[in-house]
N, CA, C and O atoms as a DFTB+ gen file, in Angstrom:
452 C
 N C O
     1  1       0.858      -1.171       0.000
     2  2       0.000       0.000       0.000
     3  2       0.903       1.232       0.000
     4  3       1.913       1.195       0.703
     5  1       0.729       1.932      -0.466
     6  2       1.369       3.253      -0.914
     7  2       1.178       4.565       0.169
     8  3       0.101       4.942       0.630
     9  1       2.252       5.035       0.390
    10  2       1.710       6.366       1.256
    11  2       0.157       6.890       1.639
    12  3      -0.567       6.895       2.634
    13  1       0.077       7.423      -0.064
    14  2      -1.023       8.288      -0.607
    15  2      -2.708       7.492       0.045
    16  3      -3.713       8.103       0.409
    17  1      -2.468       5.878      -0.007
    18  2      -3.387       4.980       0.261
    19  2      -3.034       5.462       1.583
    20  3      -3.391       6.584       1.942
    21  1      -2.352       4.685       2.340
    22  2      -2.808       4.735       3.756
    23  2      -3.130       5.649       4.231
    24  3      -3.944       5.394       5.119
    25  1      -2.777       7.447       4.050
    26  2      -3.409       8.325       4.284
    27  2      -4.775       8.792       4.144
    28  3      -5.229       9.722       4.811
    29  1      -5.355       8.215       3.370
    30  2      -6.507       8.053       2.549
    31  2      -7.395       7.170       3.705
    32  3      -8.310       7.566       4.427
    33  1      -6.891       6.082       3.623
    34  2      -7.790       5.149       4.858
    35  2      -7.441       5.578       6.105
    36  3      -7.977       4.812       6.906
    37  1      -7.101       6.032       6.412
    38  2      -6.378       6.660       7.774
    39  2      -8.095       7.900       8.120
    40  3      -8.863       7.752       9.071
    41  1      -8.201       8.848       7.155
    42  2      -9.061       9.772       7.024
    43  2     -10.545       9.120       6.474
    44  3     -11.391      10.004       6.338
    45  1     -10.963       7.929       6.178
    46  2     -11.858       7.325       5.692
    47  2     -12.400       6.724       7.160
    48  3     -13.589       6.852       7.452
    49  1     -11.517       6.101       8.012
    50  2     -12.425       5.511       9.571
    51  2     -12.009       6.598      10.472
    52  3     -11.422       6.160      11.461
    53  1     -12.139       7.991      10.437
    54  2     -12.349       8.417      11.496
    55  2     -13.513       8.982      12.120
    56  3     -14.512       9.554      11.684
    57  1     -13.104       8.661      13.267
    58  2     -14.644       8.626      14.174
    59  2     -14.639       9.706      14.907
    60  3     -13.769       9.732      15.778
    61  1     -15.403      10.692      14.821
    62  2     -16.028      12.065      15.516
    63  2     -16.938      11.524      16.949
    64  3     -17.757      10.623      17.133
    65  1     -16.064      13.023      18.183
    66  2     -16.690      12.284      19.544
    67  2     -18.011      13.092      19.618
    68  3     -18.251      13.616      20.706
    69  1     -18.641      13.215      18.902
    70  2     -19.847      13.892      18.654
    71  2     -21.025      13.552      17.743
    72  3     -20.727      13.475      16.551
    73  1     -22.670      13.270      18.153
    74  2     -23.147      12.709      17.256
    75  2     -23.239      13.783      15.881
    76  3     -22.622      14.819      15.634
    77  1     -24.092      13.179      15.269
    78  2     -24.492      13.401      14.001
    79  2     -25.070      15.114      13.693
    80  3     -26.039      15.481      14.358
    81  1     -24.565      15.914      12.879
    82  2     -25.491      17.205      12.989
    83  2     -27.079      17.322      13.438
    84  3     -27.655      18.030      14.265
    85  1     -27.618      16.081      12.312
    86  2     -29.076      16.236      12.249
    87  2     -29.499      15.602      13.840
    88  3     -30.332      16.265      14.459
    89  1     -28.952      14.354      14.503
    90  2     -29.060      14.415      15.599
    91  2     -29.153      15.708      16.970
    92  3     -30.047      16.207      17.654
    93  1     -27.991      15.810      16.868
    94  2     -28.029      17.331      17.072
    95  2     -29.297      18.656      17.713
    96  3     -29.662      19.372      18.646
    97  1     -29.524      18.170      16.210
    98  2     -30.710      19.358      15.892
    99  2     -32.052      18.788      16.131
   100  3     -33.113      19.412      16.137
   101  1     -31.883      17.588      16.318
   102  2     -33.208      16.981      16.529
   103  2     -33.418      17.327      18.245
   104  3     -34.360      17.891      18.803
   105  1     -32.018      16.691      18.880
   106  2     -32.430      17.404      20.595
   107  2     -32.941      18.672      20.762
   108  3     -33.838      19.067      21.508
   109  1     -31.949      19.513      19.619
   110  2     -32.453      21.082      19.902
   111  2     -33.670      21.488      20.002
   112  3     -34.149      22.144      20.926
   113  1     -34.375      20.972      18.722
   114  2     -35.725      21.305      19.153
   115  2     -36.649      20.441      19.326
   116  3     -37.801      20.577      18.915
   117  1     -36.088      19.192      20.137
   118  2     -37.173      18.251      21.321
   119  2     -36.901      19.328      22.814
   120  3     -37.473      19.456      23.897
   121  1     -36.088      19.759      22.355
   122  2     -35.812      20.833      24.001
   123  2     -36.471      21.977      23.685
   124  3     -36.902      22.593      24.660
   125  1     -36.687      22.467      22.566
   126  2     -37.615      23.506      22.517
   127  2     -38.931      23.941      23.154
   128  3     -39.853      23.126      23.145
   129  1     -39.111      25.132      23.700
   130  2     -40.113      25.676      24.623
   131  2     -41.134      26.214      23.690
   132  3     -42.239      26.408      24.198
   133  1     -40.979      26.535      22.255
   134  2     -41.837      27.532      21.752
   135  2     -42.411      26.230      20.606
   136  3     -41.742      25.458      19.919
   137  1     -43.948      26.379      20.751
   138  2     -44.022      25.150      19.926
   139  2     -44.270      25.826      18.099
   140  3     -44.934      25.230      17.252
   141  1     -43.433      27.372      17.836
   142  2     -43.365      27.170      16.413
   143  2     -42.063      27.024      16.198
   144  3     -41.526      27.776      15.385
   145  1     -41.395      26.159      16.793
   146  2     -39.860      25.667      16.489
   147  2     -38.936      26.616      16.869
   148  3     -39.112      27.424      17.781
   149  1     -37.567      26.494      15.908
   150  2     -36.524      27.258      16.394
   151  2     -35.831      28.068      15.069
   152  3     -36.173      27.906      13.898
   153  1     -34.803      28.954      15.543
   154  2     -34.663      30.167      14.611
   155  2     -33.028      29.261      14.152
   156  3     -32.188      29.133      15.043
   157  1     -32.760      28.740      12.835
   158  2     -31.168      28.172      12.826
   159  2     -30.561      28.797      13.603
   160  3     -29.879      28.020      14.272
   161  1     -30.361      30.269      14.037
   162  2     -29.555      30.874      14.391
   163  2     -29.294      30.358      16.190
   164  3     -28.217      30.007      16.672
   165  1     -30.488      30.443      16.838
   166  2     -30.828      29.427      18.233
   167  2     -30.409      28.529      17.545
   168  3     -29.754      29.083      16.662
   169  1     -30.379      27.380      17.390
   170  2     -30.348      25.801      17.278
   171  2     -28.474      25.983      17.262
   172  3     -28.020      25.603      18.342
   173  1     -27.508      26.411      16.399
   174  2     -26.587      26.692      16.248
   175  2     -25.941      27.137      17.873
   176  3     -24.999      26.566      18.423
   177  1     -26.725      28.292      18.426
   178  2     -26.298      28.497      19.857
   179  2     -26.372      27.311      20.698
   180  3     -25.355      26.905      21.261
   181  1     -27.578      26.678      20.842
   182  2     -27.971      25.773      21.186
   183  2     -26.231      24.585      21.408
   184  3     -25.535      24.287      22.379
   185  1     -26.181      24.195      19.635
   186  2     -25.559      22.935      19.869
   187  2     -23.972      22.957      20.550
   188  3     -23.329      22.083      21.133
   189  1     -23.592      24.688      20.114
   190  2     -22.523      24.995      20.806
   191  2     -22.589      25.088      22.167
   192  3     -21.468      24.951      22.658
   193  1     -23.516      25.280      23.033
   194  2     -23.633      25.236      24.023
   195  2     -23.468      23.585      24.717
   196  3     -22.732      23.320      25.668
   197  1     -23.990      22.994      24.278
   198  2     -24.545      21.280      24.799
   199  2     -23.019      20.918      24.368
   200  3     -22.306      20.641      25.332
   201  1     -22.454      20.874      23.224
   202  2     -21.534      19.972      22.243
   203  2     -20.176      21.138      22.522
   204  3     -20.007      22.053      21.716
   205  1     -19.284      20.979      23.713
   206  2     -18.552      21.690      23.729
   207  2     -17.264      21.417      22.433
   208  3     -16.599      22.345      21.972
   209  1     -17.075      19.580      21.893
   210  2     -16.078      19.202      21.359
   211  2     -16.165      18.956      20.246
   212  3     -15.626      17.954      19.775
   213  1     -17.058      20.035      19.327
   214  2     -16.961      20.588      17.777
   215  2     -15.794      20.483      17.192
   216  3     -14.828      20.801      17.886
   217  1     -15.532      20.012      15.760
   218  2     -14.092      20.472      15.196
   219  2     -14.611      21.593      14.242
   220  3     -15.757      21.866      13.883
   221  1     -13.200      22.250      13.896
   222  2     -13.787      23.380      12.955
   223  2     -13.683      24.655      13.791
   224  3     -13.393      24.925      14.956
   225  1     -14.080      25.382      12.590
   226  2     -14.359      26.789      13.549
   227  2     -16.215      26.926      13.273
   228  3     -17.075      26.058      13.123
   229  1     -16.281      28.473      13.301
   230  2     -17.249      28.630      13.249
   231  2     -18.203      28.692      12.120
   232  3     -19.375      28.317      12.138
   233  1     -17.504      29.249      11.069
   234  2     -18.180      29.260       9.524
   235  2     -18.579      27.781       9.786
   236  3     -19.712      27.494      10.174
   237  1     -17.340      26.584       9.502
   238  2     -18.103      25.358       9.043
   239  2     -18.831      24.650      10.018
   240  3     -19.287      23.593       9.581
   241  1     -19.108      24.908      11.289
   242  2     -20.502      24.546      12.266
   243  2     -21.480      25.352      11.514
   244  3     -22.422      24.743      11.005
   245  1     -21.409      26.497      11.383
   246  2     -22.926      26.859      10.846
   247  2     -22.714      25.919       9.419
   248  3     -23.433      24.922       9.350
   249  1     -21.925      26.134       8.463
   250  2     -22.457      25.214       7.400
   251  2     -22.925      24.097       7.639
   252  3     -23.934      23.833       6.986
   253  1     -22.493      23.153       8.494
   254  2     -22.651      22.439       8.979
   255  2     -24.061      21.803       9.342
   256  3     -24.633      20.802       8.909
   257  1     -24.436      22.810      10.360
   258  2     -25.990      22.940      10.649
   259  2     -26.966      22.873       9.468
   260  3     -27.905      22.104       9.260
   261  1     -26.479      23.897       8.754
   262  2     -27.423      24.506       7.342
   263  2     -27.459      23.184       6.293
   264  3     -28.656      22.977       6.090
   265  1     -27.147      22.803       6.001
   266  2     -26.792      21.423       5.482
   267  2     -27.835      20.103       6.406
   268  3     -28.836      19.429       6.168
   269  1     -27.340      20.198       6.977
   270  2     -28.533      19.026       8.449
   271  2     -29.907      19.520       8.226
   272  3     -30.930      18.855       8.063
   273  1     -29.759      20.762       8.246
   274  2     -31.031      21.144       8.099
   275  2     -31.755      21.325       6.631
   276  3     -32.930      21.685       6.555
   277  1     -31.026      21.071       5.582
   278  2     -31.606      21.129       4.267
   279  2     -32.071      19.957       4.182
   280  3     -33.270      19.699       4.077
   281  1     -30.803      18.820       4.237
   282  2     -31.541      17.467       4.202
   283  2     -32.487      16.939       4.910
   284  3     -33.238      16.012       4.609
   285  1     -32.445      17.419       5.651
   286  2     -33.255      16.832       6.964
   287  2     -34.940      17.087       6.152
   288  3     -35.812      16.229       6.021
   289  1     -34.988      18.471       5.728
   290  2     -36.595      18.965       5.425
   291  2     -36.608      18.277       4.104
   292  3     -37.773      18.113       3.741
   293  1     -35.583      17.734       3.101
   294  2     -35.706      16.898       2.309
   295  2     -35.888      15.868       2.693
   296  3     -36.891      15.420       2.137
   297  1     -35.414      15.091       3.460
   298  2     -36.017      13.467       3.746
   299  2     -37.735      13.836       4.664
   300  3     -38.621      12.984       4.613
   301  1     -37.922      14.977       5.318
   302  2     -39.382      15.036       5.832
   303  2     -39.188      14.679       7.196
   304  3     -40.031      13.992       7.773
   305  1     -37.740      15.242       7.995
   306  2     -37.479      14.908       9.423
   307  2     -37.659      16.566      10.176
   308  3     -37.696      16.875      11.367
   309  1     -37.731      17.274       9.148
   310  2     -37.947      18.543       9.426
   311  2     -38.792      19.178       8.552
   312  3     -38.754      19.113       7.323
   313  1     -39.778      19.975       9.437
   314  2     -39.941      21.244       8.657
   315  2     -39.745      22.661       8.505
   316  3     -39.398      23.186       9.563
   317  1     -39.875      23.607       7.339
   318  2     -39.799      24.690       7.204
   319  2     -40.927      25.527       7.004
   320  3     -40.907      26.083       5.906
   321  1     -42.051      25.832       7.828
   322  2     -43.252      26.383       7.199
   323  2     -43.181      27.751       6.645
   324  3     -44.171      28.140       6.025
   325  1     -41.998      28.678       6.791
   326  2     -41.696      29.886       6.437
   327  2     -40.794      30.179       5.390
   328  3     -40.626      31.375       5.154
   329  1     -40.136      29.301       4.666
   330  2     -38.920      29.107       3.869
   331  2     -37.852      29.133       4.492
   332  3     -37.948      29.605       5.625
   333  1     -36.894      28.812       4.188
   334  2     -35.380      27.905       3.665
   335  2     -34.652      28.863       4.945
   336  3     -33.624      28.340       5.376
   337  1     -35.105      30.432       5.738
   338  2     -34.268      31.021       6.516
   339  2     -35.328      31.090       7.867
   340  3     -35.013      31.727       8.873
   341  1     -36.563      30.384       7.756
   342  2     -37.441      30.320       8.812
   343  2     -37.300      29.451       9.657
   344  3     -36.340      28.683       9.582
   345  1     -38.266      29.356      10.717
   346  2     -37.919      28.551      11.882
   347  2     -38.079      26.861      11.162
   348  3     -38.525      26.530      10.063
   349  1     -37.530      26.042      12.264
   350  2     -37.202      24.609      11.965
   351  2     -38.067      24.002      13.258
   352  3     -37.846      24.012      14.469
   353  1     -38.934      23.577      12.608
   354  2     -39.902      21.673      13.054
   355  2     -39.572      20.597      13.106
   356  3     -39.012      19.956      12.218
   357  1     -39.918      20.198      14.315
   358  2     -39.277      18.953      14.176
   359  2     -40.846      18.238      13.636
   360  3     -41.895      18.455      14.243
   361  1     -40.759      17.429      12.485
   362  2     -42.130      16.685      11.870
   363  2     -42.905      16.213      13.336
   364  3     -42.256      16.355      14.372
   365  1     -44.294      15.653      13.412
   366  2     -44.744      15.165      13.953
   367  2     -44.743      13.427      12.881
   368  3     -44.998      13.090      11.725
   369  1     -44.172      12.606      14.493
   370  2     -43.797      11.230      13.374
   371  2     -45.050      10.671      13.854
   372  3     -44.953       9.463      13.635
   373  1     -46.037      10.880      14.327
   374  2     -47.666      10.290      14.304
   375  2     -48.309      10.258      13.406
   376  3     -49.109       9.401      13.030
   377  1     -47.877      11.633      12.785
   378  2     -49.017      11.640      11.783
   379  2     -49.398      10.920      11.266
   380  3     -50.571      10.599      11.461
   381  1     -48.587      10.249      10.292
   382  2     -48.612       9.072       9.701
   383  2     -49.497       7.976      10.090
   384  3     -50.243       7.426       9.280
   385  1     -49.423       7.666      11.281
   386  2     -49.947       6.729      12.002
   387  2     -51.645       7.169      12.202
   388  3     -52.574       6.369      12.312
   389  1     -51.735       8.635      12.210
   390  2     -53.628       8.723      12.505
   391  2     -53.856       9.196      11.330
   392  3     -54.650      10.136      11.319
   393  1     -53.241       8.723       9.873
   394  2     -53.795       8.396       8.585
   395  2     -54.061       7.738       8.243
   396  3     -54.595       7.755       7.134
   397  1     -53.855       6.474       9.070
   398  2     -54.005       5.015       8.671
   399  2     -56.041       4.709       8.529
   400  3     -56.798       4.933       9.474
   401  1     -56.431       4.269       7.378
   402  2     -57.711       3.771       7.381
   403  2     -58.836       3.487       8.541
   404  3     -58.733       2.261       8.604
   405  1     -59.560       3.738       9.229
   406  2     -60.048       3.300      10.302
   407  2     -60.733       1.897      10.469
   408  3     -61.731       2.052       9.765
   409  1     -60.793       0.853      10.880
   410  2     -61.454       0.084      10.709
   411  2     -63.071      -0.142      10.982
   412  3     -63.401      -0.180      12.167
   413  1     -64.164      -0.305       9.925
   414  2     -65.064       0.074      10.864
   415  2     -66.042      -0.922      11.655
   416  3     -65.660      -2.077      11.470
   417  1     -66.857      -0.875      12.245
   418  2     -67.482      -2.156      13.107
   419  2     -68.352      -2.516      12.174
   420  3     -68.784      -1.662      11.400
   421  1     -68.873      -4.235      12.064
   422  2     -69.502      -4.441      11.821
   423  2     -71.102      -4.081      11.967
   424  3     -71.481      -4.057      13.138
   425  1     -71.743      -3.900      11.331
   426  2     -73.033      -3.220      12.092
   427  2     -74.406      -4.563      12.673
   428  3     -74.667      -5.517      11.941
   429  1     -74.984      -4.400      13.796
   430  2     -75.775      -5.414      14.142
   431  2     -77.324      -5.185      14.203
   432  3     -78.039      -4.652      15.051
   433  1     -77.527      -5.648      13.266
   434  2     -78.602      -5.721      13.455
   435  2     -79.516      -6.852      13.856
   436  3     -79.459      -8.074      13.717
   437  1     -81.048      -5.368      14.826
   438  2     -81.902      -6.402      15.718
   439  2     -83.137      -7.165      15.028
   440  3     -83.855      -6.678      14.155
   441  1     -83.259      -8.534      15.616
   442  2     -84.196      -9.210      15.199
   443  2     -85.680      -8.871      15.785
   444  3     -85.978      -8.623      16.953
   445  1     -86.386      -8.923      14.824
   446  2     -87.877      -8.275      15.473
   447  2     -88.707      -9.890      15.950
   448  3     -88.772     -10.840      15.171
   449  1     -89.279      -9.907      17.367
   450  2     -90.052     -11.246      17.638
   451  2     -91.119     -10.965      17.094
   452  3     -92.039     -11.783      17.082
């Protein structure tokens, strides 16, 4: 294996002592007090606050965030009801569940003597 390789795999398994952005952002606003979500700009304070052992500076934490948070409202783990610089939702994952078909009762009917 060649220098260039092992440096390569060297930077391919490394493991960050910090979860996931979108994780992250998901505590942020399960901790949220205001139920129309949070402003990126809070959530960002937020994770710096909780997550003292960030790498990076500061530009690429906010990119960082901003990114978590694009995909995130693309896969439907978040929403944006104000556009792309508005507050952030965390989805309700029920919904789904009280869309489901209702089942309905059979109906009984009485016999006349």
């Amino acid at each position: 294996m060649s220098e260039q390789e092992a440096q390569h795999a060297a930077h391919a398994k490394h493991h960050y002592d910090h979860p996931k952005y979108r994780d992250m952002i998901e505590e942020a606003l399960a901790n949220a007090t205001d139920s129309k979500g949070m402003a990126p700009t809070t959530i960002i304070k937020y994770i710096k606050e909780q997550f003292k052992n960030l790498p990076g500076d500061e530009k690429q934490i906010v990119q960082h965030v901003r990114n978590a948070i694009k995909l995130g409202v693309e896969e439907n783990v978040f929403s944006q009801p104000k556009g792309s610089q508005g507050r952030v939702k965390l989805r309700n994952r029920t919904h789904s569940a009280s869309l489901r078909p209702k089942t309905s009762r059979a109906k009984v009917t009485k016999k006349s003597e």
